[in-house]
mmCIF file of C-alpha atoms in Angstrom:
data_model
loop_
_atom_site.group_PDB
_atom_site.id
_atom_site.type_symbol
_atom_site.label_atom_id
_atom_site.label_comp_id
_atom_site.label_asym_id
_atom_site.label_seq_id
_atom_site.Cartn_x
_atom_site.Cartn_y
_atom_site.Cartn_z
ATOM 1 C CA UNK O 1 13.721 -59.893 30.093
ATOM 2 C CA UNK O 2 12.522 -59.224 33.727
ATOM 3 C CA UNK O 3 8.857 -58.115 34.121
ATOM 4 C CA UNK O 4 7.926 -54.609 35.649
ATOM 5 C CA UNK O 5 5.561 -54.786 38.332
ATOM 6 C CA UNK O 6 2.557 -52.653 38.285
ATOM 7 C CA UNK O 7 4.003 -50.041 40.914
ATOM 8 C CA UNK O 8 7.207 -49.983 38.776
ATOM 9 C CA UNK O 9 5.411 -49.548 35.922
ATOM 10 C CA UNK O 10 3.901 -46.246 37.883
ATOM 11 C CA UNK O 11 7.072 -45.076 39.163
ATOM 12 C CA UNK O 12 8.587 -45.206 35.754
ATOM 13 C CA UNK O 13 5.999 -43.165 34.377
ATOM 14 C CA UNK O 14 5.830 -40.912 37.406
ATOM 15 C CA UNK O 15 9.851 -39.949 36.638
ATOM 16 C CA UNK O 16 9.033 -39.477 32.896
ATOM 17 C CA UNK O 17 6.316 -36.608 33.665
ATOM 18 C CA UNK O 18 8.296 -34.983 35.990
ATOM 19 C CA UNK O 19 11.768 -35.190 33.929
ATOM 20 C CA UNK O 20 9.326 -33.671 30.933
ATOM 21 C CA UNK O 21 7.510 -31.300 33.297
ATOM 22 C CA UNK O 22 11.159 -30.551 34.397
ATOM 23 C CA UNK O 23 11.904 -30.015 30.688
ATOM 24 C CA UNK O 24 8.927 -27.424 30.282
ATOM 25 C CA UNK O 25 10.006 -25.782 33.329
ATOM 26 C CA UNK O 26 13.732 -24.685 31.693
ATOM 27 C CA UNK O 27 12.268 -23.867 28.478
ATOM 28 C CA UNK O 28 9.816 -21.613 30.183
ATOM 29 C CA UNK O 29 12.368 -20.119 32.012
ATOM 30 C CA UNK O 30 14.674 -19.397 28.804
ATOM 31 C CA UNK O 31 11.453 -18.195 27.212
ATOM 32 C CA UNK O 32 10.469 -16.334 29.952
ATOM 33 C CA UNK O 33 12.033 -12.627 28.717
ATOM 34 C CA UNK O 34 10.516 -13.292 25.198
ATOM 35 C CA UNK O 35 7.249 -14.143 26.827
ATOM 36 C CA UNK O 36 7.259 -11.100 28.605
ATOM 37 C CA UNK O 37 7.939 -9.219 25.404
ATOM 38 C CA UNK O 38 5.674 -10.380 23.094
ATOM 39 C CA UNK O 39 2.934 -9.476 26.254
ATOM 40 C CA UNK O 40 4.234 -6.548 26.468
ATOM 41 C CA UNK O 41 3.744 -6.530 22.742
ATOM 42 C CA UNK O 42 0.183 -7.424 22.832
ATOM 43 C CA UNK O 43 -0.716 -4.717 25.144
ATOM 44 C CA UNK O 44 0.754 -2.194 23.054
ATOM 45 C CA UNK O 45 -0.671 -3.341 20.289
ATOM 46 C CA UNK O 46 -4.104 -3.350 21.658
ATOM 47 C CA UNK O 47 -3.442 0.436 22.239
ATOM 48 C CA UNK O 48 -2.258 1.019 19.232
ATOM 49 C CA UNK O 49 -5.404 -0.534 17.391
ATOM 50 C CA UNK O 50 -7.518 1.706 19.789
ATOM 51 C CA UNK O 51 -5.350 4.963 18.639
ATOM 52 C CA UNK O 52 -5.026 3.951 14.674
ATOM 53 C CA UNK O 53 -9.713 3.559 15.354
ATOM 54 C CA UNK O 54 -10.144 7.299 16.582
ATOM 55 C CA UNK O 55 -7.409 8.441 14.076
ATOM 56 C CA UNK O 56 -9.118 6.890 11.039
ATOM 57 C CA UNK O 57 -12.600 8.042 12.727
ATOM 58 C CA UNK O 58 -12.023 10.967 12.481
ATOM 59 C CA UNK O 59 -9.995 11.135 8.843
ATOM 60 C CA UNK O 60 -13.340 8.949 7.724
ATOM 61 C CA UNK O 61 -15.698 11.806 9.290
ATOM 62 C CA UNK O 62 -14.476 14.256 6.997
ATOM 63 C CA UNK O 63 -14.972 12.029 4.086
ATOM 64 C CA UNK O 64 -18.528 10.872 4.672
ATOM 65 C CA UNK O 65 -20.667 11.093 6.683
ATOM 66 C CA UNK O 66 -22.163 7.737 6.456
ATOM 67 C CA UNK O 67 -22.358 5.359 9.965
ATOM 68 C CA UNK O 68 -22.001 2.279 7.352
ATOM 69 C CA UNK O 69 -18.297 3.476 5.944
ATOM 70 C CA UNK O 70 -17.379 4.436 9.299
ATOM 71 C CA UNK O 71 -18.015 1.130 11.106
ATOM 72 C CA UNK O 72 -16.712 -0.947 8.218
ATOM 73 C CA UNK O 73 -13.354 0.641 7.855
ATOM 74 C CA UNK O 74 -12.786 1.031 12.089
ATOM 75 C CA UNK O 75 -13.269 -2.176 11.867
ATOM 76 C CA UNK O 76 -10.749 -2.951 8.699
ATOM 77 C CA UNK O 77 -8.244 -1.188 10.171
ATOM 78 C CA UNK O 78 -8.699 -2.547 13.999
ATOM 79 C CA UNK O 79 -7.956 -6.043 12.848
ATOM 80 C CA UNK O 80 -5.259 -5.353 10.549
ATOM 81 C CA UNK O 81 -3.259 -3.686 13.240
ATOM 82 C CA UNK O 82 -4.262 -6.588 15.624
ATOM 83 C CA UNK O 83 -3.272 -9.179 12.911
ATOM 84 C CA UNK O 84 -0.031 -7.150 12.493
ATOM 85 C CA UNK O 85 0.767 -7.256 16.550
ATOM 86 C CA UNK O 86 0.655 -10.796 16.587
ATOM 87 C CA UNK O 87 2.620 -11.874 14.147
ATOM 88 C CA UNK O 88 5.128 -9.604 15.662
ATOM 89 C CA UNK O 89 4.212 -11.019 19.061
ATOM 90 C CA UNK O 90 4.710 -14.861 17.275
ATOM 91 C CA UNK O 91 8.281 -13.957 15.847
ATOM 92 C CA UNK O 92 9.450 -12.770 19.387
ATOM 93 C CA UNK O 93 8.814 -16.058 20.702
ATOM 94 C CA UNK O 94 10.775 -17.656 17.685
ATOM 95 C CA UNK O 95 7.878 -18.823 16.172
ATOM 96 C CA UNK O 96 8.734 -18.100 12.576
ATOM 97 C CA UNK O 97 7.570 -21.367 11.159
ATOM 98 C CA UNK O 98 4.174 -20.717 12.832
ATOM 99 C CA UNK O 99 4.294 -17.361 11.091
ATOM 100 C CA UNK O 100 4.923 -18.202 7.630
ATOM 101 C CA UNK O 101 2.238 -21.214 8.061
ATOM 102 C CA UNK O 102 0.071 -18.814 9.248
ATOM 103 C CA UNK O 103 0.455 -16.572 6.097
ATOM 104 C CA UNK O 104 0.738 -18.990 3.770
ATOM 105 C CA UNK O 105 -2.436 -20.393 4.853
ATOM 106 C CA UNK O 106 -4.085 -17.008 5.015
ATOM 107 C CA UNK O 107 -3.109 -16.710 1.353
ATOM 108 C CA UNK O 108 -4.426 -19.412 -0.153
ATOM 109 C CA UNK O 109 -7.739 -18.593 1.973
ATOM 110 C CA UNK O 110 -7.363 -15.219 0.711
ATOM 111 C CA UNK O 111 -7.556 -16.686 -2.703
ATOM 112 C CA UNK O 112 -10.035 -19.129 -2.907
ATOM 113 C CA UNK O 113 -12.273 -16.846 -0.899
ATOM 114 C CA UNK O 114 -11.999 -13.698 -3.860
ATOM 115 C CA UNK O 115 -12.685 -15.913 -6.499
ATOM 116 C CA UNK O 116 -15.719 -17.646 -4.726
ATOM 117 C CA UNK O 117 -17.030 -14.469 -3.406
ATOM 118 C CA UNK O 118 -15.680 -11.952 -6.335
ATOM 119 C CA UNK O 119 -18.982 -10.298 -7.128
ATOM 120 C CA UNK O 120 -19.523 -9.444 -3.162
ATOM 121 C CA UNK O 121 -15.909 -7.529 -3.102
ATOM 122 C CA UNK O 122 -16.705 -6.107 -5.822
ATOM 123 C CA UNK O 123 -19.969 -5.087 -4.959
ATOM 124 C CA UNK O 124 -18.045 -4.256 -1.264
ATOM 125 C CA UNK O 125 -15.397 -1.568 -2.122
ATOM 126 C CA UNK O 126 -17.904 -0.375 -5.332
ATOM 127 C CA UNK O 127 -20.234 0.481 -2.060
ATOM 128 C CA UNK O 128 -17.147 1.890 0.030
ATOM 129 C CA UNK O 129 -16.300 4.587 -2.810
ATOM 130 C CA UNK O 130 -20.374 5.612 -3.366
ATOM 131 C CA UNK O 131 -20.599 6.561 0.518
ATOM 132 C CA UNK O 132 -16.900 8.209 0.546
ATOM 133 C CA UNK O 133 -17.700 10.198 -2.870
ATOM 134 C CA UNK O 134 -21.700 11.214 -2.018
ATOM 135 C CA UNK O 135 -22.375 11.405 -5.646
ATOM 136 C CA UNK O 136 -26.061 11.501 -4.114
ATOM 137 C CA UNK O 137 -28.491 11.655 -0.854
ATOM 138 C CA UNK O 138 -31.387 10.089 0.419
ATOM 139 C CA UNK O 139 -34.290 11.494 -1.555
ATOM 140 C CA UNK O 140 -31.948 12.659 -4.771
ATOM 141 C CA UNK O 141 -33.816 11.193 -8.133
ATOM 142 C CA UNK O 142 -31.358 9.765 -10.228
ATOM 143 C CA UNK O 143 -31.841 7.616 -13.670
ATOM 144 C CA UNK O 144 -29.397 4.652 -14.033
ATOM 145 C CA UNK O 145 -29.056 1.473 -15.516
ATOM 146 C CA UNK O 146 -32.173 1.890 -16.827
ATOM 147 C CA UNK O 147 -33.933 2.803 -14.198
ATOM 148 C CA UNK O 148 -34.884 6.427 -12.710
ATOM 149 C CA UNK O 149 -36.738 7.013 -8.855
ATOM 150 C CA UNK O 150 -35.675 8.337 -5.830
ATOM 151 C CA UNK O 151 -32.761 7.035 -3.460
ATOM 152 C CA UNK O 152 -34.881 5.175 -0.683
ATOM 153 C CA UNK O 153 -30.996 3.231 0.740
ATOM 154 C CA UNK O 154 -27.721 3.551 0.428
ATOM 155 C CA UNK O 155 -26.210 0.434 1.431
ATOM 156 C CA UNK O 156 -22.890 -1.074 1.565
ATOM 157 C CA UNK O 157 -23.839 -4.214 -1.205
ATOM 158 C CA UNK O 158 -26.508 -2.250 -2.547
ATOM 159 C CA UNK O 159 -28.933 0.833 -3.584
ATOM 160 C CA UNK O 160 -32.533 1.038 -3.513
ATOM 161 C CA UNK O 161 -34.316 3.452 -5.606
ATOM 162 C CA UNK O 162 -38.295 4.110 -5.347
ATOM 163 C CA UNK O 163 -39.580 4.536 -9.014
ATOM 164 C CA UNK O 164 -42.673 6.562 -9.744
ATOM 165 C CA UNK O 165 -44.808 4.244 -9.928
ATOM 166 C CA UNK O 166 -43.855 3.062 -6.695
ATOM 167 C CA UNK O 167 -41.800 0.023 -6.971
ATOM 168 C CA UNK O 168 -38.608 -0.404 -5.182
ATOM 169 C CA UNK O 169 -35.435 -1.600 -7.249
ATOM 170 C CA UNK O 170 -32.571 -2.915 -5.930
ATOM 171 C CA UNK O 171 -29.320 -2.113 -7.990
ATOM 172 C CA UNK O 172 -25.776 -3.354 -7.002
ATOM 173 C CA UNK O 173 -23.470 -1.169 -5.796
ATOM 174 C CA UNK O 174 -20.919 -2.136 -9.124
ATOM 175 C CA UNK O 175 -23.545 -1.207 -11.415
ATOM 176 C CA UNK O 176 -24.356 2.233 -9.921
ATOM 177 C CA UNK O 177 -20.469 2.698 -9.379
ATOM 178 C CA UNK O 178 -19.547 1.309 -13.546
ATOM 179 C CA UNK O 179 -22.373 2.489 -15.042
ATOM 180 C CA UNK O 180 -22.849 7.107 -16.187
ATOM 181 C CA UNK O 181 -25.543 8.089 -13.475
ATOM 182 C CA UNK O 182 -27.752 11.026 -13.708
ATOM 183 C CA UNK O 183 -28.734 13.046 -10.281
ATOM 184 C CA UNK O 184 -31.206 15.741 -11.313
ATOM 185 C CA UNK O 185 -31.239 17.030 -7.490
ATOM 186 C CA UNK O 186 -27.437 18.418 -8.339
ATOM 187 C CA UNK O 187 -29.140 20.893 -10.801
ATOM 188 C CA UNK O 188 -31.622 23.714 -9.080
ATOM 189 C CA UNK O 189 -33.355 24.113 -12.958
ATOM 190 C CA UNK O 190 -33.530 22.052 -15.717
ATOM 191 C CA UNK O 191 -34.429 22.101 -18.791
ATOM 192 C CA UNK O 192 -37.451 20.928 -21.107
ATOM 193 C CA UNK O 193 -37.521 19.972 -24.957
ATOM 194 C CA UNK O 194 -40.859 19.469 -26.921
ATOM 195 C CA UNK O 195 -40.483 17.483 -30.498
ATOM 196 C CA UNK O 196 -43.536 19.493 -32.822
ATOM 197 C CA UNK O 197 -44.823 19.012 -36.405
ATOM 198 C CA UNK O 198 -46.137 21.617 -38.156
ATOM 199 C CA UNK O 199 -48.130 21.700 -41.552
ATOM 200 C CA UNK O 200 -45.637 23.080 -44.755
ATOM 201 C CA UNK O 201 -48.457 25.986 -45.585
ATOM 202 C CA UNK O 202 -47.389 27.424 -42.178
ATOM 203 C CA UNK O 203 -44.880 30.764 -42.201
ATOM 204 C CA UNK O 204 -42.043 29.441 -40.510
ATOM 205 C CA UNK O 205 -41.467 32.954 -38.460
ATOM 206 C CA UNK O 206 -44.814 33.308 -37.523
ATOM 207 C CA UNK O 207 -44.497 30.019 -35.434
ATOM 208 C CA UNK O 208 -41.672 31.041 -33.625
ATOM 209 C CA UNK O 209 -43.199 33.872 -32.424
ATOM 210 C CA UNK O 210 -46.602 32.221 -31.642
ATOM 211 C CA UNK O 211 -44.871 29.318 -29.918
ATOM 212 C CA UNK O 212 -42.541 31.496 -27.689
ATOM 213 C CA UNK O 213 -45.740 33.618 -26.842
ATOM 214 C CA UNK O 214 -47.408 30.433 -25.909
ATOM 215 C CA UNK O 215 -44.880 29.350 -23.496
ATOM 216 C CA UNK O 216 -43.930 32.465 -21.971
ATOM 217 C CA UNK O 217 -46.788 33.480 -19.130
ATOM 218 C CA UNK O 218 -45.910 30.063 -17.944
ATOM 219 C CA UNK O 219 -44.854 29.909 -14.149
ATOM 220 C CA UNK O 220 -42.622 27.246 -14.422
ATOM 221 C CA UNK O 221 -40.114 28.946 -17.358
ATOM 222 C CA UNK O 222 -37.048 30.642 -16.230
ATOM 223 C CA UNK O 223 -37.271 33.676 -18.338
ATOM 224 C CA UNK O 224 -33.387 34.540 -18.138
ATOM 225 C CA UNK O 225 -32.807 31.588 -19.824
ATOM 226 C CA UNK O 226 -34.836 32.346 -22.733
ATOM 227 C CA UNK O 227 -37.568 30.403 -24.489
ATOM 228 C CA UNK O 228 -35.890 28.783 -28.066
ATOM 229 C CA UNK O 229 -37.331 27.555 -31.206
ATOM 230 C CA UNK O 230 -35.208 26.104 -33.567
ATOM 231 C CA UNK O 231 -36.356 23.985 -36.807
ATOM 232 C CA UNK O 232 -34.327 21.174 -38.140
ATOM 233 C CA UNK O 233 -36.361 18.624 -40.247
ATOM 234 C CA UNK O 234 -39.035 18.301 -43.415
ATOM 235 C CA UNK O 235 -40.596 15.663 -42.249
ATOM 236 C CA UNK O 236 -43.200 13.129 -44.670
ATOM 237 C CA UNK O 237 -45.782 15.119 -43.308
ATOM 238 C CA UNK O 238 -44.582 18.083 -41.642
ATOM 239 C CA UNK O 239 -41.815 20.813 -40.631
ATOM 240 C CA UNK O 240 -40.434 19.779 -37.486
ATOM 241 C CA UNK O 241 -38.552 21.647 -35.118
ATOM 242 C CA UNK O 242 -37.908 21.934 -31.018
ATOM 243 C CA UNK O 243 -38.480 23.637 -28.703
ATOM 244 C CA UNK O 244 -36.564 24.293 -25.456
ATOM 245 C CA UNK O 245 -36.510 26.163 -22.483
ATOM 246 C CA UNK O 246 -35.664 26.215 -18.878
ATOM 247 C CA UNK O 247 -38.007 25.305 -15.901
ATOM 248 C CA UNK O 248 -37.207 26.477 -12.093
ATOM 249 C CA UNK O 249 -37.208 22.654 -10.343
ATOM 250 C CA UNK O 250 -35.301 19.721 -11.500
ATOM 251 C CA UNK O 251 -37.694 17.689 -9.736
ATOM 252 C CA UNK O 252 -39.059 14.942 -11.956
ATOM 253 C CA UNK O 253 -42.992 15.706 -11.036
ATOM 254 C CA UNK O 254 -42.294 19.589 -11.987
ATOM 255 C CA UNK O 255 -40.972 18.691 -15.008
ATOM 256 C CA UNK O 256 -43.595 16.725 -16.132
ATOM 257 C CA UNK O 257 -46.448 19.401 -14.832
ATOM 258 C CA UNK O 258 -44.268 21.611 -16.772
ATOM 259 C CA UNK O 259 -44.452 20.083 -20.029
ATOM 260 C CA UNK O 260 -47.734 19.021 -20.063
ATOM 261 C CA UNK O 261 -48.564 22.985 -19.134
ATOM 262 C CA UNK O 262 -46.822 24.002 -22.409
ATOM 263 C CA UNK O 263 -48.343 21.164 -24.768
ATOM 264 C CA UNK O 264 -51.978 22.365 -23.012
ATOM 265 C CA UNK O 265 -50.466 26.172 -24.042
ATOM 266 C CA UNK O 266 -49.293 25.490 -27.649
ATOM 267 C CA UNK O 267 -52.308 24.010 -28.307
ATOM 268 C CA UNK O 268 -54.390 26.407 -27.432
ATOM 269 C CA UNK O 269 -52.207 29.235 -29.040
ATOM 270 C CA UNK O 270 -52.096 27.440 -32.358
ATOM 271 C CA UNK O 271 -55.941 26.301 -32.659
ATOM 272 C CA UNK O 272 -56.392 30.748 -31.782
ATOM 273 C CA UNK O 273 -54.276 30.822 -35.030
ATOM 274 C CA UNK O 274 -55.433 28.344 -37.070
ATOM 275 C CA UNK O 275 -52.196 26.679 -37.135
ATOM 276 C CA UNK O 276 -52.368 22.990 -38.253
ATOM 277 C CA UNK O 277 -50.650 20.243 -36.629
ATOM 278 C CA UNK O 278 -50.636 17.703 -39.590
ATOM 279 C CA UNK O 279 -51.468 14.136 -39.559
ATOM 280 C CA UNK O 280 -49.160 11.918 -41.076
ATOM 281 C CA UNK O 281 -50.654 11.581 -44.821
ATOM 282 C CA UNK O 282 -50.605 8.673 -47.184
ATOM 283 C CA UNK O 283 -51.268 8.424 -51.164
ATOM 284 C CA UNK O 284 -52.644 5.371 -52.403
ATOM 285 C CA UNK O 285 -51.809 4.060 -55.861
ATOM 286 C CA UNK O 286 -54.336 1.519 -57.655
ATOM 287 C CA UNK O 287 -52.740 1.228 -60.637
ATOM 288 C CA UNK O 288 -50.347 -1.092 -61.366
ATOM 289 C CA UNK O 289 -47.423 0.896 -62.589
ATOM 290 C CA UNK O 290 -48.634 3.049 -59.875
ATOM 291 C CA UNK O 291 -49.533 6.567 -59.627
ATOM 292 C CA UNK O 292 -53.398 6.870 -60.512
ATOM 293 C CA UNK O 293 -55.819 7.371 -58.025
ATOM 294 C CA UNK O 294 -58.992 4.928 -57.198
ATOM 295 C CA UNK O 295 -61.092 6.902 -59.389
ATOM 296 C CA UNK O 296 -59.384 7.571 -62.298
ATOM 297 C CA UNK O 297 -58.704 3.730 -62.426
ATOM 298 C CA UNK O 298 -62.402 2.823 -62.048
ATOM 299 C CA UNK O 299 -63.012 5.313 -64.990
ATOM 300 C CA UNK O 300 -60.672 3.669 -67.387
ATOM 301 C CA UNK O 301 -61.678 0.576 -66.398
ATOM 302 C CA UNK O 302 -65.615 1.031 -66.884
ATOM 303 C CA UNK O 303 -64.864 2.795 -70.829
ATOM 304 C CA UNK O 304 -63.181 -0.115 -71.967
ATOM 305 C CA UNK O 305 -65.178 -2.521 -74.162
ATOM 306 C CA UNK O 306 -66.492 -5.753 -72.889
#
């Protein structure tokens, strides 16, 4: 076999480029209208993406008011038209295989990704329905999961709540969406109940009256509402009955001024009366078969012989 020579070895490799550059050339030129379209494809679909933003901007306005929703589902919806557009803009220039590699590889991303990241979607779209819904506000005090403050954030993940004692709390957005919540800003009044004991020589009418007298000068009480008093126990030590009635704030620091203004009032209404509170009382038996008294067994005890 004859040897090439360095400048044929050149030459050779010269043709070869330009007979595949050559190549390129037709297959540019057949692609050429396709090209065209799926540029022309592109474009549009950049516009389009633009038009379906304002659209959902303003459907999302109406919805909620929060900058956080907003931005996250402009966004959403941005890309998906954009990832739409070019798979359209793909199959124009024949590129199906690329396509369905594309998708099948976005699947199996898709899937590993919501099973590695499952409690931050979850947490995700739970935050997406809180700030589309509102079911409160900056500032509202709510009572949750066990815990009750004010709304300090409302976040996309997350809430934070400021407790009265003045420690933050961070909840997850799946717990506050899962779980029953309790806003007591969504009520102007609200209303109190107060647990009380009183002794069995008491007339049972004359401490509704004295107790509803009690509460009644109080600023706080909604007097529409009425001031009620209604017994439901015999306690060990006592009758015990509740008493309710409506107060003109649902905010937590009235309420508790409230209540502690009627204990302070019932107090000093039943020591006017001489109405007992009881203690809780307990009898003692000595005996062994029980039911004698320390003395009475120290007396039997001393008059037996020795």
């Amino acid at each position: 076999m004859k040897e090439l020579t360095l400048a044929q070895l050149i030459e050779r490799a010269y043709l070869q480029l330009i007979e595949k550059l050559i190549g390129w050339y037709d297959e540019l030129i057949k692609l050429f209208p396709n090209l065209l379209l799926a540029i022309l494809v592109i474009f549009f679909v950049n516009y389009l993406a633009i038009g379906a933003k304002r659209v959902v901007e303003k459907v999302v306005r109406r919805l909620s008011s929060s900058p956080q929703v907003l931005s996250v589902v402009r966004g959403i919806v941005f890309y998906l038209v954009w990832i739409a557009g070019l798979m359209v803009a793909l199959n124009v220039l024949n590129l199906e295989k690329t396509v369905t590699s594309l998708l099948a590889g976005a699947g199996v991303i898709g899937l590993a990704l919501s099973f590695a990241f499952q409690d931050l979607a979850t947490n995700f779209i739970s935050g997406l329905f809180i700030m589309i819904e509102r079911p409160f506000n900056i500032g509202d005090f709510i009572e949750t999961n066990g815990f009750e403050g004010h709304i300090e954030r409302i976040g996309i993940r997350s809430i934070v709540i400021k407790t009265l004692d003045e420690q933050h709390v961070i909840i997850p957005s799946k717990d506050i969406f899962q779980q029953p919540l309790k806003n007591y800003n969504l009520g102007i009044e609200r209303r109190v109940t107060l647990a009380v004991g009183i002794s069995y020589g008491e007339e049972l009418e004359k401490i509704r009256q004295v107790t509803k007298k009690a509460v009644e000068p109080l600023e706080q009480v909604v007097q529409q509402k009425g001031i009620h008093v209604h017994f439901y126990e015999f306690g060990d030590s006592s009758i015990n009955f509740e008493l309710r009635f409506w107060i003109k704030s649902s905010d937590p620091m009235y309420f508790l001024e409230a209540r502690s203004a009627a204990i302070m009032a019932i107090k000093r209404a039943y020591d006017a009366n001489q109405i007992v509170i009881p203690f809780p009382i307990r009898t003692l038996a000595f005996d062994i078969k029980g039911g004698k008294g320390l003395e009475e067994v120290l007396k039997n005890s001393q008059s037996k012989p020795q």
